[in-house]
């Protein structure tokens, strides 16, 4: 069942409202008046087609929590605990009176993300862009000239090594056999962890011959458990056959993959993870998914953000990024500034300026090209201040949702910063006015 309309209650006659308790000049209070909550409720409400069951949570509550979660880099549990303690967060999410109990569980945010999908989170990004326009942070024509770049959004996985992947595979196989009562001749619960630890120590000591020998022995032990469960898979109920087959398929990939193979498996629970090299000295390889980011040229507002599975060439992602920006801003960009990784790509009716380009470049175009590097600190802030540095959501859908939400969280941080400056300027003007002789706010 869809969410119910909020009806003012008359029972709290002697209870103070949140507006009477909080500072109305707080940035979150000002931002709550700028956000188009009606558009969010309309988009989120379209996902409820059934008229039966328990009423859903209010869309403004969920949208507000998702905004602040990615603006302040909080987990699901932390943002809900903050909601209980902070009256400004409650007001931002649409509460009238201060609440002392949480209206939802952390798992509710997980179900809501799956329900609204990529369309719903793109609505959150679009509403943040419209809020920036209302506050005067960007113009309608700002979306005509954008900067586009790609980065890696790492997945929340451990660094993949052969010994760790093999030991994790054996643990899951033994657990599967125990759940369905499959007897194993040997489960290697004592020997396999010791071999995995030895391989790590030998690698640290740069004794690679001993390390490879320990890894080979461990692979032999895991292969024995794998083949025994494969022979006895008929003992597993039909309802659980697909899950068991999927696990066996992933373990087989780990057992058979080689060092130079493509499409390797880097995490048993996250097969969508890819190994991406961006040429960084500090992190030669990152494990996650490539993300394309588009910002306005001057204001640094994120107007497009999308995950690109499969580690495609940067130039092949440009058309999809421009299409997303056109949908979210209702304006198709006319000029796109990119780096040298986008060479060889041309898009009709769009002028592409690349770093290092010399031919036909005027002084104005040269300044725009020099401005391209402004997107690099934006990516850094999204990784340090936001949640782009570690994606905890599952699957390719989780990659798509998390990327767009990180862009929306960045815009919310910029909006709050702008509102803080406006409040400080207004307060300074009032103080200057009162400091003048014979000036008073109270008429005589």
Short mmCIF file of C-alpha atoms in Angstrom, two decimals:
data_model
loop_
_atom_site.label_atom_id
_atom_site.label_comp_id
_atom_site.label_asym_id
_atom_site.label_seq_id
_atom_site.Cartn_x
_atom_site.Cartn_y
_atom_site.Cartn_z
CA UNK A 1 0.00 0.00 0.00
CA UNK A 2 1.18 3.49 -0.78
CA UNK A 3 2.00 6.11 1.86
CA UNK A 4 -0.87 7.90 3.58
CA UNK A 5 -1.35 11.65 3.63
CA UNK A 6 -0.14 13.41 6.77
CA UNK A 7 -3.17 14.76 8.68
CA UNK A 8 -2.58 17.44 11.35
CA UNK A 9 -3.30 16.04 14.80
CA UNK A 10 -5.13 18.04 17.45
CA UNK A 11 -4.04 15.79 20.33
CA UNK A 12 -0.71 17.57 20.81
CA UNK A 13 -2.36 20.78 21.96
CA UNK A 14 0.25 21.70 24.58
CA UNK A 15 3.27 20.32 22.71
CA UNK A 16 5.73 22.64 21.04
CA UNK A 17 6.21 22.29 17.31
CA UNK A 18 9.66 21.86 15.85
CA UNK A 19 9.58 25.39 14.41
CA UNK A 20 9.20 26.74 17.93
CA UNK A 21 12.16 24.68 19.18
CA UNK A 22 14.75 25.21 16.45
CA UNK A 23 16.53 28.12 14.81
CA UNK A 24 14.60 28.98 11.64
CA UNK A 25 17.79 30.38 10.08
CA UNK A 26 19.53 27.00 10.19
CA UNK A 27 20.66 25.81 6.72
CA UNK A 28 18.64 22.60 6.95
CA UNK A 29 15.49 24.61 7.69
CA UNK A 30 16.11 26.88 4.72
CA UNK A 31 16.96 23.93 2.47
CA UNK A 32 13.73 22.13 3.42
CA UNK A 33 11.79 25.07 1.96
CA UNK A 34 13.70 24.91 -1.33
CA UNK A 35 13.50 21.17 -2.08
CA UNK A 36 10.59 20.17 -4.35
CA UNK A 37 9.11 17.47 -2.11
CA UNK A 38 5.96 17.19 -4.24
CA UNK A 39 7.96 15.95 -7.23
CA UNK A 40 9.68 13.37 -5.03
CA UNK A 41 6.36 12.16 -3.59
CA UNK A 42 4.86 11.90 -7.05
CA UNK A 43 7.79 9.85 -8.40
CA UNK A 44 8.09 7.59 -5.36
CA UNK A 45 4.32 7.11 -5.06
CA UNK A 46 4.12 5.71 -8.59
CA UNK A 47 5.85 2.52 -7.39
CA UNK A 48 2.91 1.54 -5.16
CA UNK A 49 0.23 -0.13 -7.26
CA UNK A 50 -1.38 -2.32 -4.61
CA UNK A 51 -4.10 -0.95 -2.36
CA UNK A 52 -3.67 -3.56 0.37
CA UNK A 53 -1.13 -4.14 3.07
CA UNK A 54 0.58 -1.91 5.58
CA UNK A 55 0.93 1.76 4.51
CA UNK A 56 4.40 2.67 3.30
CA UNK A 57 6.67 5.25 4.85
CA UNK A 58 6.38 8.86 3.74
CA UNK A 59 8.50 9.52 0.63
CA UNK A 60 9.82 12.76 2.13
CA UNK A 61 11.16 10.86 5.13
CA UNK A 62 13.05 8.37 2.97
CA UNK A 63 14.27 10.99 0.49
CA UNK A 64 15.48 13.27 3.28
CA UNK A 65 17.38 10.44 4.95
CA UNK A 66 19.02 9.44 1.65
CA UNK A 67 20.02 13.06 0.99
CA UNK A 68 21.61 13.55 4.41
CA UNK A 69 23.17 10.09 4.46
CA UNK A 70 25.24 10.88 1.37
CA UNK A 71 25.83 14.50 2.34
CA UNK A 72 27.35 13.59 5.71
CA UNK A 73 28.81 10.13 4.83
CA UNK A 74 26.64 8.07 7.21
CA UNK A 75 25.58 4.44 7.16
CA UNK A 76 21.91 3.45 7.29
CA UNK A 77 22.06 2.83 11.04
CA UNK A 78 23.90 6.08 11.83
CA UNK A 79 21.55 8.34 9.86
CA UNK A 80 18.50 6.79 11.55
CA UNK A 81 20.05 7.26 15.01
CA UNK A 82 20.87 10.84 14.07
CA UNK A 83 17.24 11.37 13.04
CA UNK A 84 16.09 10.39 16.53
CA UNK A 85 18.51 12.80 18.22
CA UNK A 86 18.51 15.81 15.87
CA UNK A 87 15.39 18.04 15.57
CA UNK A 88 16.77 19.75 12.45
CA UNK A 89 16.98 16.42 10.63
CA UNK A 90 13.41 15.63 11.70
CA UNK A 91 12.18 18.97 10.38
CA UNK A 92 14.04 18.41 7.11
CA UNK A 93 12.22 15.08 6.67
CA UNK A 94 8.80 16.64 7.25
CA UNK A 95 8.04 16.13 10.94
CA UNK A 96 5.87 18.66 12.80
CA UNK A 97 6.61 17.58 16.37
CA UNK A 98 9.79 16.19 17.88
CA UNK A 99 9.81 12.37 17.81
CA UNK A 100 11.65 10.19 20.31
CA UNK A 101 11.32 6.86 18.49
CA UNK A 102 12.55 5.87 15.07
CA UNK A 103 9.76 5.38 12.48
CA UNK A 104 11.75 2.84 10.43
CA UNK A 105 14.44 0.19 10.56
CA UNK A 106 17.71 0.40 8.65
CA UNK A 107 16.52 -2.42 6.37
CA UNK A 108 13.67 -0.15 5.23
CA UNK A 109 16.15 2.07 3.38
CA UNK A 110 17.48 -1.00 1.57
CA UNK A 111 13.98 -1.99 0.42
CA UNK A 112 13.17 1.56 -0.63
CA UNK A 113 16.31 1.81 -2.75
CA UNK A 114 15.37 -1.40 -4.55
CA UNK A 115 11.78 -0.23 -5.01
CA UNK A 116 12.47 3.22 -6.50
CA UNK A 117 15.36 1.97 -8.64
CA UNK A 118 17.62 4.13 -10.77
CA UNK A 119 14.72 6.32 -11.89
CA UNK A 120 13.91 7.28 -8.31
CA UNK A 121 17.46 8.24 -7.34
CA UNK A 122 17.83 10.24 -10.56
CA UNK A 123 14.77 12.18 -9.41
CA UNK A 124 16.64 13.03 -6.20
CA UNK A 125 19.56 14.31 -8.29
CA UNK A 126 17.25 16.32 -10.55
CA UNK A 127 15.50 17.93 -7.55
CA UNK A 128 18.87 18.95 -6.09
CA UNK A 129 19.76 20.59 -9.42
CA UNK A 130 16.47 22.51 -9.44
CA UNK A 131 17.10 23.62 -5.85
CA UNK A 132 20.47 25.03 -6.91
CA UNK A 133 18.69 27.02 -9.61
CA UNK A 134 16.20 28.41 -7.12
CA UNK A 135 18.99 29.58 -4.83
CA UNK A 136 20.76 31.27 -7.73
CA UNK A 137 23.76 28.94 -7.62
CA UNK A 138 23.39 28.10 -11.31
CA UNK A 139 21.54 29.49 -14.30
CA UNK A 140 19.38 27.70 -16.83
CA UNK A 141 22.18 28.07 -19.36
CA UNK A 142 24.81 26.60 -17.01
CA UNK A 143 24.05 23.10 -18.32
CA UNK A 144 25.12 24.16 -21.83
CA UNK A 145 28.81 23.84 -20.91
CA UNK A 146 29.82 20.89 -18.75
CA UNK A 147 32.95 19.05 -17.65
CA UNK A 148 32.96 15.25 -17.90
CA UNK A 149 35.39 12.80 -16.35
CA UNK A 150 35.46 9.21 -15.09
CA UNK A 151 36.67 7.68 -11.85
CA UNK A 152 36.52 4.36 -10.04
CA UNK A 153 33.93 3.70 -7.34
CA UNK A 154 35.54 0.95 -5.22
CA UNK A 155 33.39 -1.88 -3.90
CA UNK A 156 33.28 -2.82 -0.23
CA UNK A 157 35.43 -5.95 -0.63
CA UNK A 158 38.73 -7.14 0.77
CA UNK A 159 41.80 -6.88 -1.42
CA UNK A 160 41.64 -10.03 -3.60
CA UNK A 161 44.45 -12.55 -3.28
CA UNK A 162 44.49 -16.15 -4.47
CA UNK A 163 44.84 -17.60 -0.99
CA UNK A 164 42.01 -15.47 0.44
CA UNK A 165 39.63 -16.28 -2.44
CA UNK A 166 40.38 -20.00 -2.19
CA UNK A 167 39.88 -20.08 1.59
CA UNK A 168 36.62 -18.11 1.31
CA UNK A 169 35.40 -20.53 -1.37
CA UNK A 170 36.16 -23.53 0.87
CA UNK A 171 34.31 -21.94 3.79
CA UNK A 172 31.18 -21.40 1.68
CA UNK A 173 31.32 -24.93 0.30
CA UNK A 174 31.65 -26.47 3.77
CA UNK A 175 28.79 -24.28 5.02
CA UNK A 176 26.60 -25.38 2.09
CA UNK A 177 27.32 -29.05 2.83
CA UNK A 178 26.51 -28.59 6.54
CA UNK A 179 23.20 -26.86 5.77
CA UNK A 180 21.93 -29.75 3.64
CA UNK A 181 23.53 -32.62 5.55
CA UNK A 182 26.02 -33.62 2.87
CA UNK A 183 28.81 -35.73 4.45
CA UNK A 184 32.34 -34.73 3.41
CA UNK A 185 35.35 -37.01 3.60
CA UNK A 186 37.42 -34.04 4.68
CA UNK A 187 36.57 -30.38 5.16
CA UNK A 188 40.15 -29.15 5.87
CA UNK A 189 38.94 -26.78 8.59
CA UNK A 190 42.38 -26.85 10.22
CA UNK A 191 44.76 -27.25 7.32
CA UNK A 192 43.28 -24.75 4.84
CA UNK A 193 43.34 -21.64 7.12
CA UNK A 194 46.93 -22.48 8.03
CA UNK A 195 47.91 -22.69 4.34
CA UNK A 196 46.21 -19.36 3.59
CA UNK A 197 48.06 -17.66 6.45
CA UNK A 198 51.37 -19.21 5.36
CA UNK A 199 50.91 -17.91 1.80
CA UNK A 200 50.46 -14.39 3.13
CA UNK A 201 53.55 -14.61 5.31
CA UNK A 202 55.68 -16.00 2.49
CA UNK A 203 54.53 -13.20 0.18
CA UNK A 204 55.42 -10.60 2.81
CA UNK A 205 58.88 -12.15 3.16
CA UNK A 206 59.21 -12.26 -0.67
CA UNK A 207 59.66 -16.05 -0.57
CA UNK A 208 57.56 -16.55 -3.67
CA UNK A 209 58.45 -20.20 -4.36
CA UNK A 210 57.14 -21.20 -0.95
CA UNK A 211 54.12 -18.94 -1.44
CA UNK A 212 53.21 -20.57 -4.77
CA UNK A 213 53.63 -24.03 -3.22
CA UNK A 214 51.22 -23.14 -0.37
CA UNK A 215 48.70 -21.71 -2.84
CA UNK A 216 48.89 -24.85 -5.02
CA UNK A 217 48.32 -27.06 -2.00
CA UNK A 218 45.37 -24.93 -0.90
CA UNK A 219 43.88 -25.05 -4.39
CA UNK A 220 44.13 -28.85 -4.33
CA UNK A 221 42.26 -29.00 -1.02
CA UNK A 222 39.50 -26.66 -2.24
CA UNK A 223 39.20 -28.63 -5.48
CA UNK A 224 38.59 -31.85 -3.54
CA UNK A 225 35.75 -30.28 -1.53
CA UNK A 226 34.31 -28.73 -4.70
CA UNK A 227 34.25 -32.00 -6.66
CA UNK A 228 32.75 -33.95 -3.78
CA UNK A 229 29.84 -31.51 -3.40
CA UNK A 230 29.39 -31.49 -7.19
CA UNK A 231 29.00 -35.29 -7.14
CA UNK A 232 26.49 -35.16 -4.27
CA UNK A 233 24.50 -32.13 -5.43
CA UNK A 234 21.39 -34.29 -5.96
CA UNK A 235 21.04 -34.46 -2.18
CA UNK A 236 20.24 -30.74 -2.11
CA UNK A 237 16.48 -29.93 -2.37
CA UNK A 238 15.24 -28.67 -5.72
CA UNK A 239 14.36 -25.26 -4.26
CA UNK A 240 18.00 -24.70 -3.27
CA UNK A 241 19.57 -26.19 -6.41
CA UNK A 242 19.96 -22.84 -8.21
CA UNK A 243 21.77 -21.21 -5.28
CA UNK A 244 24.09 -24.22 -4.94
CA UNK A 245 24.80 -24.27 -8.69
CA UNK A 246 25.61 -20.56 -8.62
CA UNK A 247 28.08 -21.06 -5.77
CA UNK A 248 29.72 -24.02 -7.54
CA UNK A 249 30.02 -21.98 -10.73
CA UNK A 250 31.79 -19.14 -8.91
CA UNK A 251 34.13 -21.52 -7.09
CA UNK A 252 34.97 -23.17 -10.39
CA UNK A 253 35.87 -19.78 -11.84
CA UNK A 254 38.24 -19.14 -8.93
CA UNK A 255 39.84 -22.57 -9.30
CA UNK A 256 40.39 -22.28 -13.07
CA UNK A 257 41.24 -18.59 -13.60
CA UNK A 258 44.82 -17.65 -14.48
CA UNK A 259 46.89 -14.54 -13.82
CA UNK A 260 46.50 -13.05 -17.31
CA UNK A 261 42.85 -13.99 -17.78
CA UNK A 262 40.18 -11.37 -18.44
CA UNK A 263 36.85 -11.19 -16.59
CA UNK A 264 38.36 -12.69 -13.46
CA UNK A 265 36.37 -13.14 -10.26
CA UNK A 266 37.69 -10.85 -7.52
CA UNK A 267 35.05 -11.41 -4.83
CA UNK A 268 32.95 -14.49 -4.22
CA UNK A 269 29.90 -12.48 -3.12
CA UNK A 270 30.29 -9.69 -5.73
CA UNK A 271 30.98 -11.12 -9.21
CA UNK A 272 30.32 -7.71 -10.79
CA UNK A 273 33.57 -6.25 -9.39
CA UNK A 274 36.16 -5.29 -12.01
CA UNK A 275 39.86 -4.52 -11.76
CA UNK A 276 40.46 -0.99 -13.11
CA UNK A 277 43.78 0.78 -13.51
CA UNK A 278 43.72 4.59 -13.74
CA UNK A 279 47.49 5.12 -13.72
CA UNK A 280 47.76 6.28 -10.10
CA UNK A 281 51.04 5.70 -8.31
CA UNK A 282 49.41 5.21 -4.90
CA UNK A 283 46.66 2.85 -6.15
CA UNK A 284 47.75 1.06 -9.33
CA UNK A 285 44.63 -1.12 -9.30
CA UNK A 286 41.16 -0.41 -7.91
CA UNK A 287 38.37 -2.95 -7.60
CA UNK A 288 34.89 -1.67 -8.30
CA UNK A 289 33.08 -0.05 -11.22
CA UNK A 290 33.82 2.90 -13.47
CA UNK A 291 31.64 5.99 -12.89
CA UNK A 292 31.10 8.90 -15.27
CA UNK A 293 30.64 12.35 -13.67
CA UNK A 294 29.37 15.55 -15.30
CA UNK A 295 29.49 18.98 -13.62
CA UNK A 296 28.74 22.51 -14.73
CA UNK A 297 31.71 24.52 -15.96
CA UNK A 298 31.68 27.31 -13.34
CA UNK A 299 29.40 26.30 -10.47
CA UNK A 300 30.66 22.71 -9.92
CA UNK A 301 27.09 21.41 -9.60
CA UNK A 302 26.80 17.70 -10.45
CA UNK A 303 24.33 17.44 -13.35
CA UNK A 304 24.99 13.83 -14.31
CA UNK A 305 26.42 10.71 -12.70
CA UNK A 306 26.15 7.12 -13.88
CA UNK A 307 27.93 3.81 -13.33
CA UNK A 308 29.50 2.22 -16.41
CA UNK A 309 29.85 -1.56 -15.91
CA UNK A 310 32.29 -3.49 -18.02
CA UNK A 311 35.18 -0.99 -17.72
CA UNK A 312 34.49 0.65 -21.11
CA UNK A 313 36.77 3.12 -22.86
CA UNK A 314 36.15 6.61 -21.50
CA UNK A 315 35.14 7.98 -24.89
CA UNK A 316 32.41 5.36 -25.28
CA UNK A 317 30.72 6.59 -22.08
CA UNK A 318 30.38 10.21 -23.23
CA UNK A 319 27.17 9.81 -25.22
CA UNK A 320 25.33 8.16 -22.31
CA UNK A 321 26.51 10.89 -19.96
CA UNK A 322 25.28 13.67 -22.26
CA UNK A 323 21.94 11.90 -22.59
CA UNK A 324 21.53 11.74 -18.81
CA UNK A 325 22.44 15.42 -18.42
CA UNK A 326 19.87 16.35 -21.07
CA UNK A 327 17.15 14.46 -19.18
CA UNK A 328 17.99 15.83 -15.73
CA UNK A 329 18.44 19.48 -16.78
CA UNK A 330 16.04 19.66 -19.75
CA UNK A 331 18.87 21.16 -21.81
CA UNK A 332 21.27 19.36 -24.10
CA UNK A 333 24.89 20.45 -23.53
CA UNK A 334 26.50 22.25 -26.45
CA UNK A 335 30.10 22.20 -25.16
CA UNK A 336 31.80 19.37 -23.27
CA UNK A 337 35.29 19.68 -21.79
CA UNK A 338 37.12 16.36 -21.26
CA UNK A 339 40.66 15.04 -20.83
CA UNK A 340 42.82 13.12 -23.28
CA UNK A 341 41.10 9.85 -22.41
CA UNK A 342 38.20 10.81 -24.70
CA UNK A 343 40.20 11.06 -27.92
CA UNK A 344 38.65 9.81 -31.13
CA UNK A 345 35.02 10.47 -30.15
CA UNK A 346 32.70 12.92 -31.90
CA UNK A 347 29.04 13.57 -31.04
CA UNK A 348 26.64 15.45 -33.35
CA UNK A 349 25.72 19.00 -32.28
CA UNK A 350 28.16 18.86 -29.35
CA UNK A 351 31.54 20.60 -29.32
CA UNK A 352 34.16 18.51 -27.50
CA UNK A 353 37.18 20.30 -26.07
CA UNK A 354 40.07 18.10 -24.91
CA UNK A 355 43.05 18.82 -22.71
CA UNK A 356 46.11 19.79 -24.73
CA UNK A 357 44.09 20.74 -27.79
CA UNK A 358 45.81 23.50 -29.81
CA UNK A 359 44.27 23.77 -33.27
CA UNK A 360 41.47 26.32 -33.58
CA UNK A 361 41.51 27.24 -29.89
CA UNK A 362 40.81 30.88 -29.03
CA UNK A 363 41.65 32.58 -25.75
CA UNK A 364 38.13 31.93 -24.39
CA UNK A 365 38.22 28.26 -25.34
CA UNK A 366 41.69 27.95 -23.79
CA UNK A 367 40.32 29.23 -20.47
CA UNK A 368 37.51 26.68 -20.65
CA UNK A 369 40.00 23.88 -21.28
CA UNK A 370 42.13 25.02 -18.33
CA UNK A 371 38.96 24.92 -16.22
CA UNK A 372 38.60 21.15 -16.87
CA UNK A 373 40.80 20.25 -13.91
CA UNK A 374 38.16 21.73 -11.55
CA UNK A 375 36.35 18.38 -11.61
CA UNK A 376 39.28 16.61 -9.93
CA UNK A 377 38.76 18.15 -6.44
CA UNK A 378 35.03 17.49 -6.81
CA UNK A 379 35.78 13.79 -7.21
CA UNK A 380 38.11 14.00 -4.23
CA UNK A 381 35.42 15.62 -2.05
CA UNK A 382 32.88 12.98 -3.08
CA UNK A 383 35.33 10.29 -2.00
CA UNK A 384 36.51 11.94 1.23
CA UNK A 385 33.38 13.82 2.39
CA UNK A 386 30.80 11.62 0.66
CA UNK A 387 30.43 7.89 0.10
CA UNK A 388 32.00 7.44 -3.34
CA UNK A 389 35.13 5.84 -1.90
CA UNK A 390 33.38 2.62 -0.80
CA UNK A 391 30.16 1.21 -2.20
CA UNK A 392 28.36 -1.15 0.22
CA UNK A 393 25.34 -1.84 -2.02
CA UNK A 394 24.96 -5.20 -3.73
CA UNK A 395 25.05 -6.00 -7.43
CA UNK A 396 25.03 -3.84 -10.54
CA UNK A 397 21.82 -2.17 -9.37
CA UNK A 398 23.59 -1.17 -6.16
CA UNK A 399 26.42 0.34 -8.22
CA UNK A 400 23.97 2.41 -10.27
CA UNK A 401 22.01 3.63 -7.24
CA UNK A 402 25.06 4.47 -5.14
CA UNK A 403 26.72 6.48 -7.90
CA UNK A 404 23.69 8.74 -8.49
CA UNK A 405 23.13 9.20 -4.74
CA UNK A 406 26.75 10.31 -4.31
CA UNK A 407 26.13 13.03 -6.89
CA UNK A 408 22.97 14.16 -5.11
CA UNK A 409 24.82 14.20 -1.77
CA UNK A 410 27.52 16.45 -3.25
CA UNK A 411 24.88 18.92 -4.44
CA UNK A 412 23.27 18.93 -0.98
CA UNK A 413 26.64 19.79 0.59
CA UNK A 414 27.03 22.71 -1.82
CA UNK A 415 23.49 23.92 -1.09
CA UNK A 416 24.06 23.82 2.67
CA UNK A 417 27.35 25.70 2.27
CA UNK A 418 25.60 28.37 0.20
CA UNK A 419 22.83 28.74 2.78
CA UNK A 420 25.37 29.07 5.61
CA UNK A 421 27.05 31.91 3.74
CA UNK A 422 23.73 33.64 3.08
CA UNK A 423 22.74 33.43 6.75
CA UNK A 424 26.14 34.81 7.80
CA UNK A 425 25.87 37.68 5.32
CA UNK A 426 22.38 38.60 6.52
CA UNK A 427 23.54 38.55 10.14
CA UNK A 428 26.55 40.74 9.27
CA UNK A 429 24.30 43.27 7.51
CA UNK A 430 22.00 43.43 10.54
CA UNK A 431 24.95 44.00 12.88
CA UNK A 432 26.37 46.72 10.64
CA UNK A 433 22.97 48.40 10.49
CA UNK A 434 22.60 48.34 14.28
CA UNK A 435 26.14 49.62 14.82
CA UNK A 436 25.32 52.87 13.02
CA UNK A 437 24.19 55.75 15.27
CA UNK A 438 20.48 56.35 15.74
CA UNK A 439 19.61 53.04 14.03
CA UNK A 440 17.20 50.54 15.49
CA UNK A 441 15.06 47.74 14.22
CA UNK A 442 12.19 48.88 16.49
CA UNK A 443 10.33 51.95 15.15
CA UNK A 444 10.06 54.84 17.55
#
